[in-house]
PDB file of C-alpha atoms in Angstrom:
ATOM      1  CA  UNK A   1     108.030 130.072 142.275  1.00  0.00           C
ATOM      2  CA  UNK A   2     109.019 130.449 138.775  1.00  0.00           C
ATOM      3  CA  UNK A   3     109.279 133.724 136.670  1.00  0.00           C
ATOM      4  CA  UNK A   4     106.704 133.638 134.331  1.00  0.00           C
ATOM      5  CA  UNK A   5     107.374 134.548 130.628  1.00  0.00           C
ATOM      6  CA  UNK A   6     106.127 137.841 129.949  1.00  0.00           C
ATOM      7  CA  UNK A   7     108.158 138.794 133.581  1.00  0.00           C
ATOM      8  CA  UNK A   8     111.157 137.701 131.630  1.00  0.00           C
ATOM      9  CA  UNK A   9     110.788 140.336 128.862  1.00  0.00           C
ATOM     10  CA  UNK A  10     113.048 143.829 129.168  1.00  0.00           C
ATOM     11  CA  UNK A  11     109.932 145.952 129.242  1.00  0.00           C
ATOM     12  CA  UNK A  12     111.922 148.860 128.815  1.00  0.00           C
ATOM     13  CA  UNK A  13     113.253 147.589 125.191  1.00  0.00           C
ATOM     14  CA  UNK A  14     109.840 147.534 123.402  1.00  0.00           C
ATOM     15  CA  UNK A  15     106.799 150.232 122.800  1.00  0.00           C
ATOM     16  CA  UNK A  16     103.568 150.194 120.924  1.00  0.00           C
ATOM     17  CA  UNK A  17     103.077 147.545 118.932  1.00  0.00           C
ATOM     18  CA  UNK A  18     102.106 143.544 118.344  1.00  0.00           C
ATOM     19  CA  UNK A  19     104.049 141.107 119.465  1.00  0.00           C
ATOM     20  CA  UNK A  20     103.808 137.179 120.321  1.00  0.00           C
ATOM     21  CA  UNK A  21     104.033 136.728 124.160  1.00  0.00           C
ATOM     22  CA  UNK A  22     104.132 132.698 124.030  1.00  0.00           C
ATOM     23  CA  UNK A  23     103.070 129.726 122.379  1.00  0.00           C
ATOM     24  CA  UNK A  24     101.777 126.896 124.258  1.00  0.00           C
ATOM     25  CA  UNK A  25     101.118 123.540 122.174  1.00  0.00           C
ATOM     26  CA  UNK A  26      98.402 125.293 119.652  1.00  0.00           C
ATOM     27  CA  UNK A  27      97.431 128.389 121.638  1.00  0.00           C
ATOM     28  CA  UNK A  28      99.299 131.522 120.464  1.00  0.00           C
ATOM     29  CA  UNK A  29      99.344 134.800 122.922  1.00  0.00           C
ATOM     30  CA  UNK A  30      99.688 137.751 121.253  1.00  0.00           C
ATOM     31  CA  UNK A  31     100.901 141.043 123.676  1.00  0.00           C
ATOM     32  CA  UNK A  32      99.055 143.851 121.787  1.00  0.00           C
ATOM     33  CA  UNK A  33     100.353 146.992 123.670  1.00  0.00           C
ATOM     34  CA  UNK A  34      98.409 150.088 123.108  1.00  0.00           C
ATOM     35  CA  UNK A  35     101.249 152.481 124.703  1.00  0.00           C
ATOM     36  CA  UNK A  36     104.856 152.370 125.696  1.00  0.00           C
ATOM     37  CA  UNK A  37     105.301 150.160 129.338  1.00  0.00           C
ATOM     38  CA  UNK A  38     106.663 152.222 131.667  1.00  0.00           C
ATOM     39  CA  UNK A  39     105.523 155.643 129.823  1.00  0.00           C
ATOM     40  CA  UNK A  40     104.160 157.185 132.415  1.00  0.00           C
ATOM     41  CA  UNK A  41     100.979 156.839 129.757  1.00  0.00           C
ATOM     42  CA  UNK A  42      98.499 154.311 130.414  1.00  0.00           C
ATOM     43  CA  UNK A  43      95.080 153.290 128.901  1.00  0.00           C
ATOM     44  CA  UNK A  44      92.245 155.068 131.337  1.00  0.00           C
ATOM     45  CA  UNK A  45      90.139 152.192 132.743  1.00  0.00           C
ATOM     46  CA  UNK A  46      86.598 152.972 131.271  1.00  0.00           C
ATOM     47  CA  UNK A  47      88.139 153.280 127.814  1.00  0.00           C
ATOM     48  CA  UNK A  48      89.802 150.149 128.562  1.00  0.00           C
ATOM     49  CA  UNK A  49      86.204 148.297 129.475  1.00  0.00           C
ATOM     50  CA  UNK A  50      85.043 149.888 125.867  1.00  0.00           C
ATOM     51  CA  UNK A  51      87.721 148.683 123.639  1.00  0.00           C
ATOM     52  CA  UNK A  52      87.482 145.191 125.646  1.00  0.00           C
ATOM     53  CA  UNK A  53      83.650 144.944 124.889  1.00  0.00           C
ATOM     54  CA  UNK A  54      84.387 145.716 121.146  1.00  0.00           C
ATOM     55  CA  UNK A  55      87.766 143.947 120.404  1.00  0.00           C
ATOM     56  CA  UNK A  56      85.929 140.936 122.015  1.00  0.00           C
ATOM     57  CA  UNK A  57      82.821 141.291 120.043  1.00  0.00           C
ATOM     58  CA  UNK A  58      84.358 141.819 116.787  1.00  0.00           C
ATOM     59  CA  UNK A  59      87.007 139.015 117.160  1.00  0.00           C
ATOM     60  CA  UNK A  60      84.540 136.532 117.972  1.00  0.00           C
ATOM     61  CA  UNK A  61      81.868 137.487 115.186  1.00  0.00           C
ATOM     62  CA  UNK A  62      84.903 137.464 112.742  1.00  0.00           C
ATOM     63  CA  UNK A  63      85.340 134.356 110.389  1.00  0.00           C
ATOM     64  CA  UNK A  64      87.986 133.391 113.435  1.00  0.00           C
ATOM     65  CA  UNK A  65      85.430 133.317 115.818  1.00  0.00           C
ATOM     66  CA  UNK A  66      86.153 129.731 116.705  1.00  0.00           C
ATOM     67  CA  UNK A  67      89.831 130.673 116.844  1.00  0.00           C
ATOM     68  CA  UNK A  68      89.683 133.193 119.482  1.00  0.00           C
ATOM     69  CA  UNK A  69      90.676 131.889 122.956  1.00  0.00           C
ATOM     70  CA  UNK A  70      90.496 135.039 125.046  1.00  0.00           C
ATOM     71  CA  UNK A  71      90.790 138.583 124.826  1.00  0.00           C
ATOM     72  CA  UNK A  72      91.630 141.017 127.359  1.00  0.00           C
ATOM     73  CA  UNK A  73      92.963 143.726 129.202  1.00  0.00           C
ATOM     74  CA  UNK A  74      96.456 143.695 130.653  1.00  0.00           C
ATOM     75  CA  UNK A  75      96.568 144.690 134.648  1.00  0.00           C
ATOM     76  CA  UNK A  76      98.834 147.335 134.297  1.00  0.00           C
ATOM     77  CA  UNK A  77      96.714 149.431 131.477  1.00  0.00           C
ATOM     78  CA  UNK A  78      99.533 149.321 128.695  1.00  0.00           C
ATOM     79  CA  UNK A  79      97.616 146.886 126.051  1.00  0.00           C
ATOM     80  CA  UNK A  80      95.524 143.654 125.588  1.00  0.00           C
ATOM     81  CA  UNK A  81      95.966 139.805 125.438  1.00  0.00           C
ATOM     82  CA  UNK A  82      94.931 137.761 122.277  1.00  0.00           C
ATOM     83  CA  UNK A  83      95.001 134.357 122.438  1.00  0.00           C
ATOM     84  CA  UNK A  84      94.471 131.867 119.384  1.00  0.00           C
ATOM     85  CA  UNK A  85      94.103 128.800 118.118  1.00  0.00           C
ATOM     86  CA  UNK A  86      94.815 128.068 114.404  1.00  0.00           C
ATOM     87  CA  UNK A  87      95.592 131.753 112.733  1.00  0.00           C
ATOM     88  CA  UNK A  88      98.220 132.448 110.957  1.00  0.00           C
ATOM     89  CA  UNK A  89     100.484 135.523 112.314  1.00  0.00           C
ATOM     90  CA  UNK A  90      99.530 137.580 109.375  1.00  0.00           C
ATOM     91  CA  UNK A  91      95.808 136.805 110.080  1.00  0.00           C
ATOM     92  CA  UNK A  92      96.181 137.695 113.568  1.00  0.00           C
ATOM     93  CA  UNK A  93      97.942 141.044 112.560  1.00  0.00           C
ATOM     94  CA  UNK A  94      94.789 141.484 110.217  1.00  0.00           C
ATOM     95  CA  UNK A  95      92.647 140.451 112.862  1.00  0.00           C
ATOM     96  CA  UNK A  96      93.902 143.087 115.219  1.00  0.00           C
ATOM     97  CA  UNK A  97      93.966 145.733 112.836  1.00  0.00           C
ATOM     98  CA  UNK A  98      90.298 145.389 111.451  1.00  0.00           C
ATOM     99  CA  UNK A  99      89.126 145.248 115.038  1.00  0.00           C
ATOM    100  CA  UNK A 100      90.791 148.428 115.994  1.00  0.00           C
ATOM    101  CA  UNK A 101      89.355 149.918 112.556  1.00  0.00           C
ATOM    102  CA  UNK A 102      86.022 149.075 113.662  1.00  0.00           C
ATOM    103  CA  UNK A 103      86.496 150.428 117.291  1.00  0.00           C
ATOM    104  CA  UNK A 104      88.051 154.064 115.780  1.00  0.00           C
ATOM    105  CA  UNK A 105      84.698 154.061 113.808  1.00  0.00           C
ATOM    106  CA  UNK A 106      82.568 152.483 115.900  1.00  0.00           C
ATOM    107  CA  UNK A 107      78.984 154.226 116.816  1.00  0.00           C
ATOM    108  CA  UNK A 108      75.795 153.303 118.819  1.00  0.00           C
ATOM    109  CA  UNK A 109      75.219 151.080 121.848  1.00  0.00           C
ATOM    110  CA  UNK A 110      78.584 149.247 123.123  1.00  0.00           C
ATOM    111  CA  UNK A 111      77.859 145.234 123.094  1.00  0.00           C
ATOM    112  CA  UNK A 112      77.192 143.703 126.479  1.00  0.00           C
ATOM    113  CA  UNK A 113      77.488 147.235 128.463  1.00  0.00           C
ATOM    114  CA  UNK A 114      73.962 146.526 130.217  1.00  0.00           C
ATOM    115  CA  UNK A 115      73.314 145.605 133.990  1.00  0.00           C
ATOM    116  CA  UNK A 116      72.612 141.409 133.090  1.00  0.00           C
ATOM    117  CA  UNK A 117      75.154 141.775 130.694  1.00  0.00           C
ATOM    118  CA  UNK A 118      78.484 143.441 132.403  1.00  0.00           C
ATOM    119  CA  UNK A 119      79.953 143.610 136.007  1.00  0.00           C
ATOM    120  CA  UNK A 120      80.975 147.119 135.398  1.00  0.00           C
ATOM    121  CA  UNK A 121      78.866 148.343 132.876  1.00  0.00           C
ATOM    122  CA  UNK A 122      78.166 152.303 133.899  1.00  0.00           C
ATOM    123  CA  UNK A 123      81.677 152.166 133.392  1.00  0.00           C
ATOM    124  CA  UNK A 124      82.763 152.814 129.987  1.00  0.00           C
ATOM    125  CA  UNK A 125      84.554 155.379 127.566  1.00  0.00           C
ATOM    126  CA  UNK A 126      83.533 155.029 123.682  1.00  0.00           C
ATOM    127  CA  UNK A 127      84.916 158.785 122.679  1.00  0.00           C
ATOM    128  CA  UNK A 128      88.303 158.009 124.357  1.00  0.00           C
ATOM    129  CA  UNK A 129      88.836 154.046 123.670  1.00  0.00           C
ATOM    130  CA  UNK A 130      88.391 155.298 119.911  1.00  0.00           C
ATOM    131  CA  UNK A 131      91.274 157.744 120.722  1.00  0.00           C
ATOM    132  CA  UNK A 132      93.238 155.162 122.393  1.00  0.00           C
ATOM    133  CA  UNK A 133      93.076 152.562 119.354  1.00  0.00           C
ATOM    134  CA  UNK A 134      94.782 155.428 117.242  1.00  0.00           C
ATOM    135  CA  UNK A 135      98.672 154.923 118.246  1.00  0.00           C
ATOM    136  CA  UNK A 136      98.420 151.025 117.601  1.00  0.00           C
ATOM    137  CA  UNK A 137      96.685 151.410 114.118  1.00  0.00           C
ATOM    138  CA  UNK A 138      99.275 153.792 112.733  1.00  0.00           C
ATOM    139  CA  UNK A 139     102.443 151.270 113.824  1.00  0.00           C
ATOM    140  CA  UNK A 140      99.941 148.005 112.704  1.00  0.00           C
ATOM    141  CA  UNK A 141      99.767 150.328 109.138  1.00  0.00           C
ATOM    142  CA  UNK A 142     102.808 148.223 107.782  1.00  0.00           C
ATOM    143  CA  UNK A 143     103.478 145.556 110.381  1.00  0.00           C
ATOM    144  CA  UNK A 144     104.719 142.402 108.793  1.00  0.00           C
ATOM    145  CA  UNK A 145     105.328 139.145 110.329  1.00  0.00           C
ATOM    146  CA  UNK A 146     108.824 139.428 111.866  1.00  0.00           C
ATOM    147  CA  UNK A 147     108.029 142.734 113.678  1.00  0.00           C
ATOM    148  CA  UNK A 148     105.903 140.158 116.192  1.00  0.00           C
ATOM    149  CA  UNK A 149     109.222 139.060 117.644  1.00  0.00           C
ATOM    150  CA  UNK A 150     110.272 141.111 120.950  1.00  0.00           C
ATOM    151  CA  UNK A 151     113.915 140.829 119.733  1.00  0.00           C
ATOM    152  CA  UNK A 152     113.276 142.339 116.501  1.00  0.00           C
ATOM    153  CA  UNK A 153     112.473 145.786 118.253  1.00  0.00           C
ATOM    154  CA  UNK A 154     114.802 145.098 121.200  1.00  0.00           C
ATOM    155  CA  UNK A 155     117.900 144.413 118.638  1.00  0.00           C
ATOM    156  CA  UNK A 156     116.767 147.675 116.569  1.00  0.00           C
TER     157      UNK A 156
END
């Protein structure tokens, strides 16, 4: 079998921050990673579930709604996925940001965390998945365009 893409990628060369995985025809996969691979610091699973419920909600009640492929968790607890469809980069940084704003702020019942709703859904961690959002909001503060580029951080 192949190596796929994001097996390619030095993981030891990048940290927190937003960067563009692939691009297949239209679809655009954003690697949005919350702490540094390999850090020995990873997301804790229930806050994971949390900020998964409200990324997803937020993204697709956004005015990209019909733009947003997927979002979700990466297996080894370091980040998220974002796939689109017909966003500009900059929208998609502004996307990401707003949606972490609204998790760090976020209050009340978490979307789709009922029995019908959710596979998991005793399983969740609103106090700490608006902790976790924290490190990624302060690098997304000034991101611009270019930083989305792996090489950008790996050449620094």
């Amino acid at each position: 079998m192949k190596q796929i893409a994001s097996f390619q990628v030095d993981h030891t060369k990048f940290g927190i921050g937003m960067y563009i995985s692939r691009i297949d025809d239209d679809i655009v996969t954003y690697d949005i990673r919350m702490v540094k691979p390999n850090g020995g610091t990873y997301l804790p699973v229930p806050a994971m579930h949390t900020i998964e419920h409200l990324f997803a909600t937020y993204a697709r009640s956004s005015k990209f709604e019909n733009n947003i492929i997927y979002v979700g968790p990466m297996g080894c607890r370091t980040g998220f996925y974002l796939l689109t469809r017909g966003i500009s980069n900059s929208d998609a940084i502004q996307l990401v940001k707003d949606s972490f704003k609204f998790i760090s702020n976020f209050n009340g019942k978490i979307p789709g965390a009922t029995e019908v709703e959710c596979g998991n859904y005793k399983e969740h961690d609103l106090s700490t998945a608006k902790q976790c959002v924290l490190p990624l909001l302060a690098v997304l503060e000034d991101y611009s365009v270019e930083k989305l580029s792996y090489s950008y951080h790996i050449d620094k």
